[in-house]
Every structure is written in C-alpha cells, then in structure tokens.
CSV table of N, CA and C in Angstrom, one decimal:
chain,number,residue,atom,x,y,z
H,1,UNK,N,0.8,-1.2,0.0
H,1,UNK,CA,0.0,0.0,0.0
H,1,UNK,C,0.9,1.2,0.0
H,2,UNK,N,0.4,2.0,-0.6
H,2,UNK,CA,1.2,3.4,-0.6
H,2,UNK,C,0.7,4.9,0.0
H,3,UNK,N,1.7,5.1,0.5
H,3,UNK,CA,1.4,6.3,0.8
H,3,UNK,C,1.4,7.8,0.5
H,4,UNK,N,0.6,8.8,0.3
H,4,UNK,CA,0.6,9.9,-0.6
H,4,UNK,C,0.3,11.0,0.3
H,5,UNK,N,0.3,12.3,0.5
H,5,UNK,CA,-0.2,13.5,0.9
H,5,UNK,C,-1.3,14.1,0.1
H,6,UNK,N,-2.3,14.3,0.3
H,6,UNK,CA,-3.1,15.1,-0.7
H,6,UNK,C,-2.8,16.5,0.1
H,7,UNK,N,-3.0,17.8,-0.9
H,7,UNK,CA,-2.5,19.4,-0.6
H,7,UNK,C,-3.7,19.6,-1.0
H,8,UNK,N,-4.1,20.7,-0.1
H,8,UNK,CA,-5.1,21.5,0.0
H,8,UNK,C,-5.2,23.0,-0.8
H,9,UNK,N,-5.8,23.3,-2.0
H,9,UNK,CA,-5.7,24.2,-2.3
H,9,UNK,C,-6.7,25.6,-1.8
H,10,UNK,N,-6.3,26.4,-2.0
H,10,UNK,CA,-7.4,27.1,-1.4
H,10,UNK,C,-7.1,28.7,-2.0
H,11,UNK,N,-8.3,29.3,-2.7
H,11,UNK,CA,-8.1,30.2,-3.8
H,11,UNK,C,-8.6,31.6,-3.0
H,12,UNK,N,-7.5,32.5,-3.2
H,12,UNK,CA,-8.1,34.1,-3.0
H,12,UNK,C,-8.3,35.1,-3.5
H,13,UNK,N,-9.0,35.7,-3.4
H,13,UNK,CA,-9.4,36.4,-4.5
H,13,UNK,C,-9.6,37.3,-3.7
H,14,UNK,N,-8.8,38.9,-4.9
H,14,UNK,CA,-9.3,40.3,-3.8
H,14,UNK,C,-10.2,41.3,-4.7
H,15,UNK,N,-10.8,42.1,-5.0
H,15,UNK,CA,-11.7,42.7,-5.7
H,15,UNK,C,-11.2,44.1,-5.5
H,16,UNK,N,-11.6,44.8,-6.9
H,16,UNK,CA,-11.7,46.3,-6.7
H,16,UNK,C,-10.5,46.5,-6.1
H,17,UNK,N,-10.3,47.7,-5.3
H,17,UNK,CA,-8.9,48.4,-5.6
H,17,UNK,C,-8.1,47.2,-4.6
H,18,UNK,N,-8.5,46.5,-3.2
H,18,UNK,CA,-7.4,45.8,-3.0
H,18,UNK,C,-6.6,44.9,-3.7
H,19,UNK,N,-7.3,44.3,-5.1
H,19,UNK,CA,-6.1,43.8,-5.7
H,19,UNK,C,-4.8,44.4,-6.0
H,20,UNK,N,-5.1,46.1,-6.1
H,20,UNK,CA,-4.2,46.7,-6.1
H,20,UNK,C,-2.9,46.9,-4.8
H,21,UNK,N,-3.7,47.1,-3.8
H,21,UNK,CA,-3.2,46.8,-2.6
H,21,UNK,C,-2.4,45.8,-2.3
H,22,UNK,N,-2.3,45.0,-3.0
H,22,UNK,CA,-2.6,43.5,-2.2
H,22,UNK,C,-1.3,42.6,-3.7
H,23,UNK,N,-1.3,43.6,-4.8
H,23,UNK,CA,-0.3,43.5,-6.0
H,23,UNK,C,-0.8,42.5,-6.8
H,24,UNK,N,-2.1,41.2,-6.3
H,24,UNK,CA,-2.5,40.7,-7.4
H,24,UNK,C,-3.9,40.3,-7.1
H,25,UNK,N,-4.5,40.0,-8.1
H,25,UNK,CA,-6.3,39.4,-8.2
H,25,UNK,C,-6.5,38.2,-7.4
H,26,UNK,N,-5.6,37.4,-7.5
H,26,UNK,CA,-5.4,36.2,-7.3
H,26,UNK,C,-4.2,35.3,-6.3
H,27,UNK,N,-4.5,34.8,-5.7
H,27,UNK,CA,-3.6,34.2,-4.9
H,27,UNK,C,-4.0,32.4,-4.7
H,28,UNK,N,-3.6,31.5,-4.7
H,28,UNK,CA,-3.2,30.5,-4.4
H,28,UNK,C,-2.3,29.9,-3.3
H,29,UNK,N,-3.3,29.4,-2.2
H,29,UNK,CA,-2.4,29.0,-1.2
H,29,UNK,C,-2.7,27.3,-0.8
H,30,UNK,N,-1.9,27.0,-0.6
H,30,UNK,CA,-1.6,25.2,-0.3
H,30,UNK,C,-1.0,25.0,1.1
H,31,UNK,N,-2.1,24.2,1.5
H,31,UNK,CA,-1.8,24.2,2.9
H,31,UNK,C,-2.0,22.2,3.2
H,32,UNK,N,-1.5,21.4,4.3
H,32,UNK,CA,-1.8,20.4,4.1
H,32,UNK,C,-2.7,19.8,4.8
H,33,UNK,N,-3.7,20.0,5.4
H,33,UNK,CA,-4.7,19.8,6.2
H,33,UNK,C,-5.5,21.0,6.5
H,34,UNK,N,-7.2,20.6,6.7
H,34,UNK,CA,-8.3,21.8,7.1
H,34,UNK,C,-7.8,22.6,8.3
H,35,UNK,N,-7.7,23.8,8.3
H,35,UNK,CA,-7.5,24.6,9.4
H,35,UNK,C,-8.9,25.5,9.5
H,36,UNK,N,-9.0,26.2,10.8
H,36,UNK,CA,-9.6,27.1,11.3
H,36,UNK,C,-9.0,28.5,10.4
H,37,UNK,N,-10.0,29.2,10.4
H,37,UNK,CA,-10.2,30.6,9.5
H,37,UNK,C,-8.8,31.5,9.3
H,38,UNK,N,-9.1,31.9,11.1
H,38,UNK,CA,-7.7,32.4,12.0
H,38,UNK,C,-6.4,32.1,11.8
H,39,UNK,N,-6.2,30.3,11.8
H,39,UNK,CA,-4.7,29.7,11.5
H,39,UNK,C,-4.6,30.2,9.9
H,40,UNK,N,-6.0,29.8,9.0
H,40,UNK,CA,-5.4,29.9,7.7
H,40,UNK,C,-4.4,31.8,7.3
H,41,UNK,N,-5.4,32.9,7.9
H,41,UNK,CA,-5.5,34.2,7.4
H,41,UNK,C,-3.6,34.7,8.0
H,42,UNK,N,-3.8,33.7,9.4
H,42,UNK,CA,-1.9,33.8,9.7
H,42,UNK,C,-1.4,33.4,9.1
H,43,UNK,N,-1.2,32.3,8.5
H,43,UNK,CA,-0.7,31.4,7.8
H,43,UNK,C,-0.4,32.5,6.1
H,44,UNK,N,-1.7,32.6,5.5
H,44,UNK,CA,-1.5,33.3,4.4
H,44,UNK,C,-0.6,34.9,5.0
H,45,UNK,N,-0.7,35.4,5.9
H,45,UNK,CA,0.0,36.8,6.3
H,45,UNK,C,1.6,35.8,6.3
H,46,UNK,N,1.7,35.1,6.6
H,46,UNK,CA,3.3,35.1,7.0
H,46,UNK,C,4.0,34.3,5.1
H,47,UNK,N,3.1,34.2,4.4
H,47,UNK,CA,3.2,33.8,3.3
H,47,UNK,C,3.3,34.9,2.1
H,48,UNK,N,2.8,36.1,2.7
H,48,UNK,CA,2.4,36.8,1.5
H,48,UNK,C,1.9,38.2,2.6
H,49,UNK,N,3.5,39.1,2.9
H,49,UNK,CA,3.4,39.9,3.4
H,49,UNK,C,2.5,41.2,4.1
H,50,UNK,N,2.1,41.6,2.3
H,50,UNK,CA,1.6,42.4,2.0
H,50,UNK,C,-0.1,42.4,2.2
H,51,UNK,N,-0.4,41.1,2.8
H,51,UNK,CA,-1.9,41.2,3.3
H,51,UNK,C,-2.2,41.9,4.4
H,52,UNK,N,-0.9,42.2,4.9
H,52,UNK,CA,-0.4,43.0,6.2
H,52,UNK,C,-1.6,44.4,5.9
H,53,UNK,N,-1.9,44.8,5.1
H,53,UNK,CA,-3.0,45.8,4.8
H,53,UNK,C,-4.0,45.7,4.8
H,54,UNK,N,-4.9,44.2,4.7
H,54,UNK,CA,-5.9,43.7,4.9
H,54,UNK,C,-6.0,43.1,6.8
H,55,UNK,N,-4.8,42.4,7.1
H,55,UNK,CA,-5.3,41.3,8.5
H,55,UNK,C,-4.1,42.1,9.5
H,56,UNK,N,-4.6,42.0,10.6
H,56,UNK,CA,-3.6,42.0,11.5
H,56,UNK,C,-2.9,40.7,12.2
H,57,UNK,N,-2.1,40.9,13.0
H,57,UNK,CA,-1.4,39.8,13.4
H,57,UNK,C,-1.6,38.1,13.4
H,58,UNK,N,-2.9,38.6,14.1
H,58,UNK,CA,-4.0,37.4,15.0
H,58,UNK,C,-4.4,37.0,13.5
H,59,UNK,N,-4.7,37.4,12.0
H,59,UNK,CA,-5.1,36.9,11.3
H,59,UNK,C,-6.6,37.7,10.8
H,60,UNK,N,-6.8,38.8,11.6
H,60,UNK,CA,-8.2,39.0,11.7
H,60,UNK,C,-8.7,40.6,10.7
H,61,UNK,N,-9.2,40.6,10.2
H,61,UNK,CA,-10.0,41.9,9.1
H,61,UNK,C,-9.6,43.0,10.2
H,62,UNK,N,-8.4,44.1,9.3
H,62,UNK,CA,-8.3,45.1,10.1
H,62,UNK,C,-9.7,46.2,10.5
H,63,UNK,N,-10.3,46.6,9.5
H,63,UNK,CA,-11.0,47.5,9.2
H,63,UNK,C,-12.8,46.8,9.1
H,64,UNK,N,-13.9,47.6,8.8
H,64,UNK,CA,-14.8,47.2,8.5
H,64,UNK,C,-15.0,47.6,7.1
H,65,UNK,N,-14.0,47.4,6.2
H,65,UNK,CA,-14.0,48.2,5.2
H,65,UNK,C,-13.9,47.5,4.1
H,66,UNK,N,-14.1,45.7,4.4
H,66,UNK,CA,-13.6,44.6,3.7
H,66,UNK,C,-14.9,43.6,3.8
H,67,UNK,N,-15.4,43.4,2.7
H,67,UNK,CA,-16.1,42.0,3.2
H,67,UNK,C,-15.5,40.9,3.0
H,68,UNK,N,-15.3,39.4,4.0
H,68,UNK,CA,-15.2,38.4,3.1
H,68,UNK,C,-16.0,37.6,2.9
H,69,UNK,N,-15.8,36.6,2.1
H,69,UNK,CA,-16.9,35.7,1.9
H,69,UNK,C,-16.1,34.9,1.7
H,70,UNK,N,-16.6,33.4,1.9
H,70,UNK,CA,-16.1,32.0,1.8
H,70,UNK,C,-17.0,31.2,1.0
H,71,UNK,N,-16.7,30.7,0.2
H,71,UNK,CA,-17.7,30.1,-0.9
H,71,UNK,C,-18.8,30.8,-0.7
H,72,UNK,N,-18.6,32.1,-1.0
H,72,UNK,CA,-20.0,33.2,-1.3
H,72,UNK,C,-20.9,33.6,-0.1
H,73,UNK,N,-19.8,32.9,1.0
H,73,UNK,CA,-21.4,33.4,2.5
H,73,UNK,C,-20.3,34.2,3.3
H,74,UNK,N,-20.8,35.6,3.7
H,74,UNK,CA,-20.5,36.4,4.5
H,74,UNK,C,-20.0,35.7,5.8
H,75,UNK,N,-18.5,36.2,6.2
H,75,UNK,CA,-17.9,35.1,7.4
H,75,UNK,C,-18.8,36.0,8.7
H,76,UNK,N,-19.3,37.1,8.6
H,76,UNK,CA,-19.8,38.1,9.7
H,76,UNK,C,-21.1,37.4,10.0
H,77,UNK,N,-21.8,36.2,9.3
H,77,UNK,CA,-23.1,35.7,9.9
H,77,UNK,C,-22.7,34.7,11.1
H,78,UNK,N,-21.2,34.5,11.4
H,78,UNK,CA,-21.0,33.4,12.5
H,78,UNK,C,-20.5,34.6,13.6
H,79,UNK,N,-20.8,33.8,14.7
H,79,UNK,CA,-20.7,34.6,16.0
H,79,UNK,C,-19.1,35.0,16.3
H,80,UNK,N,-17.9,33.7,15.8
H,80,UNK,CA,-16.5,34.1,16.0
H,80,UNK,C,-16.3,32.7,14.7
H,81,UNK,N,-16.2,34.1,13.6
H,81,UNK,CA,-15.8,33.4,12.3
H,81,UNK,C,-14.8,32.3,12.6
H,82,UNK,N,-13.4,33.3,13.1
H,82,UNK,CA,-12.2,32.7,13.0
H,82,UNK,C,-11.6,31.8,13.4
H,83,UNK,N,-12.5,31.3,14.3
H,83,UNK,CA,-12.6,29.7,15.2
H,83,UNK,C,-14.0,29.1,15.2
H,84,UNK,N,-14.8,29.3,14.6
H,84,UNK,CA,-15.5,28.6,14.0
H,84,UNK,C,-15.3,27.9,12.5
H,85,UNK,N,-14.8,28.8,11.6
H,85,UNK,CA,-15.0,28.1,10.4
H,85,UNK,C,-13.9,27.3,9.9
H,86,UNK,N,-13.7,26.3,8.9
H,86,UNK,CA,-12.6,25.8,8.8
H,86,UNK,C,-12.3,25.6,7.3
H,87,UNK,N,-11.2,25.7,7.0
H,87,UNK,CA,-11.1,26.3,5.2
H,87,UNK,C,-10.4,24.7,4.7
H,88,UNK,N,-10.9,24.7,4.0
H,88,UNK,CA,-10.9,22.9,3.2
H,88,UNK,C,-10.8,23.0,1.8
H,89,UNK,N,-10.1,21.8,1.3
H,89,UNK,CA,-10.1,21.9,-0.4
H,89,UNK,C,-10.9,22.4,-0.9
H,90,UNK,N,-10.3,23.4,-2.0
H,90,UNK,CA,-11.1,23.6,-3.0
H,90,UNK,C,-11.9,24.8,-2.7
H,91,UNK,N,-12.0,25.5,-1.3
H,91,UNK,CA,-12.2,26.2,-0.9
H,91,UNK,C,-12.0,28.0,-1.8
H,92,UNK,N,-13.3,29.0,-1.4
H,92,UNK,CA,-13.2,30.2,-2.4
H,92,UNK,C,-12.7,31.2,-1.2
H,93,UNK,N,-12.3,32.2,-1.1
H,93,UNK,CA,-11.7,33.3,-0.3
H,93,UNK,C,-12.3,34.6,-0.9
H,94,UNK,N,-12.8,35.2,-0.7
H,94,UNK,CA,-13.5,36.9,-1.5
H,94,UNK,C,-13.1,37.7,-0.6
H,95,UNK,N,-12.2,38.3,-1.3
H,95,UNK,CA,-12.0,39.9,-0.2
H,95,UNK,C,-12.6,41.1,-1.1
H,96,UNK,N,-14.0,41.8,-0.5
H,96,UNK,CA,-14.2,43.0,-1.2
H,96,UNK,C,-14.6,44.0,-0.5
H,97,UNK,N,-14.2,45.4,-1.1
H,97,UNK,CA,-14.2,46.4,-0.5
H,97,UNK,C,-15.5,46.9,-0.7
H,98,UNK,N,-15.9,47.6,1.0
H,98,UNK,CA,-17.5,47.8,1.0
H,98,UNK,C,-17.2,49.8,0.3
H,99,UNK,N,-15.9,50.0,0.7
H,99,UNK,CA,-16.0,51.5,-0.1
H,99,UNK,C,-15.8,51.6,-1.7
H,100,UNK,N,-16.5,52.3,-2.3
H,100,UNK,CA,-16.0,52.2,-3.8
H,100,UNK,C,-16.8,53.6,-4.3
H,101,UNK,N,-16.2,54.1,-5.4
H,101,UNK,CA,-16.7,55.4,-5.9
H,101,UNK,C,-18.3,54.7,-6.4
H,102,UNK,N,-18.7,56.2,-7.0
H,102,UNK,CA,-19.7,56.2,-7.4
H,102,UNK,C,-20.5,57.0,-8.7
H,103,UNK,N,-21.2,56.9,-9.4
H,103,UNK,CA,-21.7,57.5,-10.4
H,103,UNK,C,-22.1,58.9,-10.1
H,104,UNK,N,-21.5,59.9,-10.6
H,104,UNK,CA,-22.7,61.1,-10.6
H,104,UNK,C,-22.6,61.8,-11.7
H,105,UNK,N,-24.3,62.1,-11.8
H,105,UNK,CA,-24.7,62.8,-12.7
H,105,UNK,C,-25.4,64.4,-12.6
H,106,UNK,N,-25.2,64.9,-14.1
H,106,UNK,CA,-25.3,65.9,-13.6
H,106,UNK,C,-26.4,66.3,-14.5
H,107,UNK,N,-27.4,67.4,-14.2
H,107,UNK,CA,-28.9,67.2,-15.0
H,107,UNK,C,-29.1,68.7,-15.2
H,108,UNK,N,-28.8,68.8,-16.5
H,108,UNK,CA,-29.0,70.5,-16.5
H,108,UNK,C,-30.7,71.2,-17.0
C-alpha cells in the first residue's frame, strides 16, 4: 500500500482596488490539512506579506472596510468566524471592499 499526501488548495481572491493593494487578483495557497479561518488568514499573512494591509497579526479583518466571503457566505453571519469556520479543499476566499466610488450625474 502506498502512501501519498493530498494538498489542500485554497483560492483568493481580492476585488476592486485591494487587488491593487494586495499587488494581485489572485492568490493560491496550499496548505496540508483543514485549518480554522484564524490559523489559515496567519498562515497566508506570514506567506504573503503584504496582506499586512488587509489582517492583523492574530489573522483577523483590520477595518470594517472589507467584506469576506467563503464560498460566497459572509464570514460576519458566525458569532466568531475565525474559530469557527474551517477552510478545506477547493475552498473560495473573496475579499471585497465595501467602499468604492460612485456614479454622478449631472442634469441641466
């Protein structure tokens, strides 16, 4: 019998101007077993510096200025996301920003 590791991938995605922040759209991180929200968002910070603008230390949304979503559900509907939830293959990551310009018009 043999033995193999399966790797966990786990896709992130930042929207609107943090991709700029953040230097790309996309991120891919590989981790090798399900972790909690918390371990993963440290995990990705010590992986990929510059999320240092999105999380602080502990792993956690600096600002209220960020939504995320995890396969499309808002992590803010759990009481304590980041030890509640646990991020697994194949898993989606959405970071989007609740500020963003806006249309104006002018009506003479």
């Amino acid at each position: 019998m043999s033995s193999y590791r399966v790797s966990i991938i786990v896709k992130l995605t930042f929207l609107g101007h943090l991709k700029d922040i953040i230097g790309v759209k996309f991120l891919d991180i590989q981790i090798s077993s399900k972790v909690k929200l918390g371990e993963f968002l440290r995990l990705a910070l010590g992986m990929y510096p510059s999320l240092n603008r999105l999380l602080n230390n502990e792993g956690h949304i600096t600002g209220e200025e960020v939504l995320v979503l995890i396969n499309g559900i808002d992590i803010n509907v759990f009481e304590d996301p980041y030890s509640e939830l646990y991020i697994e293959n194949s898993d989606e990551i959405t970071f989007i920003p609740i500020t963003h310009g806006g249309l104006t018009l002018l009506l003479g």
